[in-house]
Short mmCIF file of C-alpha atoms in Angstrom, two decimals:
data_model
loop_
_atom_site.label_atom_id
_atom_site.label_comp_id
_atom_site.label_asym_id
_atom_site.label_seq_id
_atom_site.Cartn_x
_atom_site.Cartn_y
_atom_site.Cartn_z
CA MET G 1 2.43 -24.25 0.19
CA VAL G 2 3.80 -23.92 3.67
CA SER G 3 6.53 -25.93 5.27
CA GLU G 4 5.98 -27.92 8.43
CA ARG G 5 8.45 -25.58 10.14
CA LYS G 6 6.44 -22.48 9.16
CA PHE G 7 3.22 -24.17 10.28
CA ASN G 8 4.81 -25.00 13.65
CA GLU G 9 6.08 -21.42 14.06
CA ILE G 10 2.54 -20.12 13.49
CA LEU G 11 1.08 -22.73 15.84
CA LEU G 12 3.58 -21.80 18.57
CA GLU G 13 2.64 -18.14 18.17
CA ILE G 14 -1.07 -18.97 18.55
CA LEU G 15 -0.52 -21.24 21.55
CA ASN G 16 1.46 -18.57 23.40
CA ASP G 17 -0.83 -15.59 22.80
CA ARG G 18 -4.50 -15.90 23.71
CA ASP G 19 -5.43 -12.73 21.79
CA LEU G 20 -3.75 -13.99 18.61
CA LYS G 21 -5.55 -17.29 19.02
CA VAL G 22 -8.88 -15.45 19.04
CA VAL G 23 -7.88 -13.56 15.89
CA PHE G 24 -6.81 -16.80 14.20
CA GLU G 25 -10.06 -18.55 15.14
CA GLY G 26 -12.10 -15.64 13.78
CA ASN G 27 -10.20 -15.13 10.53
CA PRO G 28 -7.67 -17.89 9.83
CA ARG G 29 -7.18 -16.85 6.19
CA GLY G 30 -6.37 -13.25 7.08
CA PHE G 31 -4.15 -14.31 9.97
CA LEU G 32 -2.17 -16.64 7.71
CA ARG G 33 -1.95 -14.03 4.94
CA GLN G 34 -0.37 -11.59 7.41
CA ARG G 35 2.30 -14.22 8.02
CA GLY G 36 3.04 -14.81 4.36
CA VAL G 37 0.85 -17.89 3.86
CA THR G 38 -1.69 -17.58 1.06
CA VAL G 39 -4.54 -20.08 1.00
CA PRO G 40 -6.42 -20.26 -2.33
CA ASP G 41 -9.97 -18.90 -2.14
CA GLU G 42 -11.45 -22.23 -3.24
CA ILE G 43 -10.09 -23.90 -0.08
CA GLU G 44 -12.33 -23.60 2.97
CA LEU G 45 -10.59 -23.35 6.32
CA ARG G 46 -12.06 -24.62 9.58
CA VAL G 47 -10.32 -24.24 12.92
CA HIS G 48 -10.85 -26.96 15.53
CA GLU G 49 -9.16 -27.11 18.91
CA ASP G 50 -8.43 -30.30 20.82
CA THR G 51 -9.14 -30.37 24.54
CA ALA G 52 -8.29 -32.78 27.33
CA ARG G 53 -11.44 -34.74 26.51
CA LEU G 54 -11.83 -34.12 22.77
CA ARG G 55 -9.53 -35.06 19.92
CA HIS G 56 -10.07 -34.44 16.21
CA ILE G 57 -9.02 -37.01 13.65
CA VAL G 58 -8.42 -35.48 10.24
CA ILE G 59 -8.52 -37.74 7.21
CA PRO G 60 -6.06 -36.09 4.81
CA TYR G 61 -6.87 -35.26 1.22
CA LEU G 62 -4.53 -37.11 -1.12
CA GLU G 63 -4.78 -36.65 -4.88
CA GLY G 64 -5.07 -39.71 -7.07
CA GLU G 65 -5.53 -43.30 -6.08
CA PRO G 66 -5.32 -44.30 -2.42
CA PRO G 67 -1.87 -45.49 -1.34
CA ALA G 68 -1.30 -49.25 -1.54
CA THR G 69 1.12 -49.56 1.37
CA VAL G 70 1.88 -47.90 4.68
CA GLU G 71 5.24 -46.81 3.23
CA GLU G 72 3.52 -45.10 0.29
CA LEU G 73 1.07 -43.42 2.66
CA GLU G 74 3.93 -42.15 4.84
CA GLU G 75 5.76 -40.82 1.78
CA ARG G 76 2.70 -39.04 0.45
CA LEU G 77 1.86 -37.58 3.85
CA SER G 78 5.41 -36.30 4.23
CA ARG G 79 4.92 -34.35 0.99
CA SER G 80 1.51 -32.98 1.95
CA VAL G 81 1.11 -29.58 3.52
CA SER G 82 -1.03 -28.24 6.30
CA PHE G 83 -2.23 -25.20 4.41
CA GLY G 84 -3.10 -24.83 0.75
#
């Protein structure tokens, strides 16, 4: 699992270095591993980049039954992680 802070540190690094971004796009698993983030092999990673005219909406995976309330959804999302 990776904290939101760690995810944001990695994201900042990618956003500020075009060459690193290319490396990340080509091999996200290896890039993350080099930064101490291990993603289980059974999890597939796909990198998508938003643009001025394109936004991606990601429906999160949540184990178990769907949340019954917005508050429960917010709580469960706050405990979810961005990588494995």
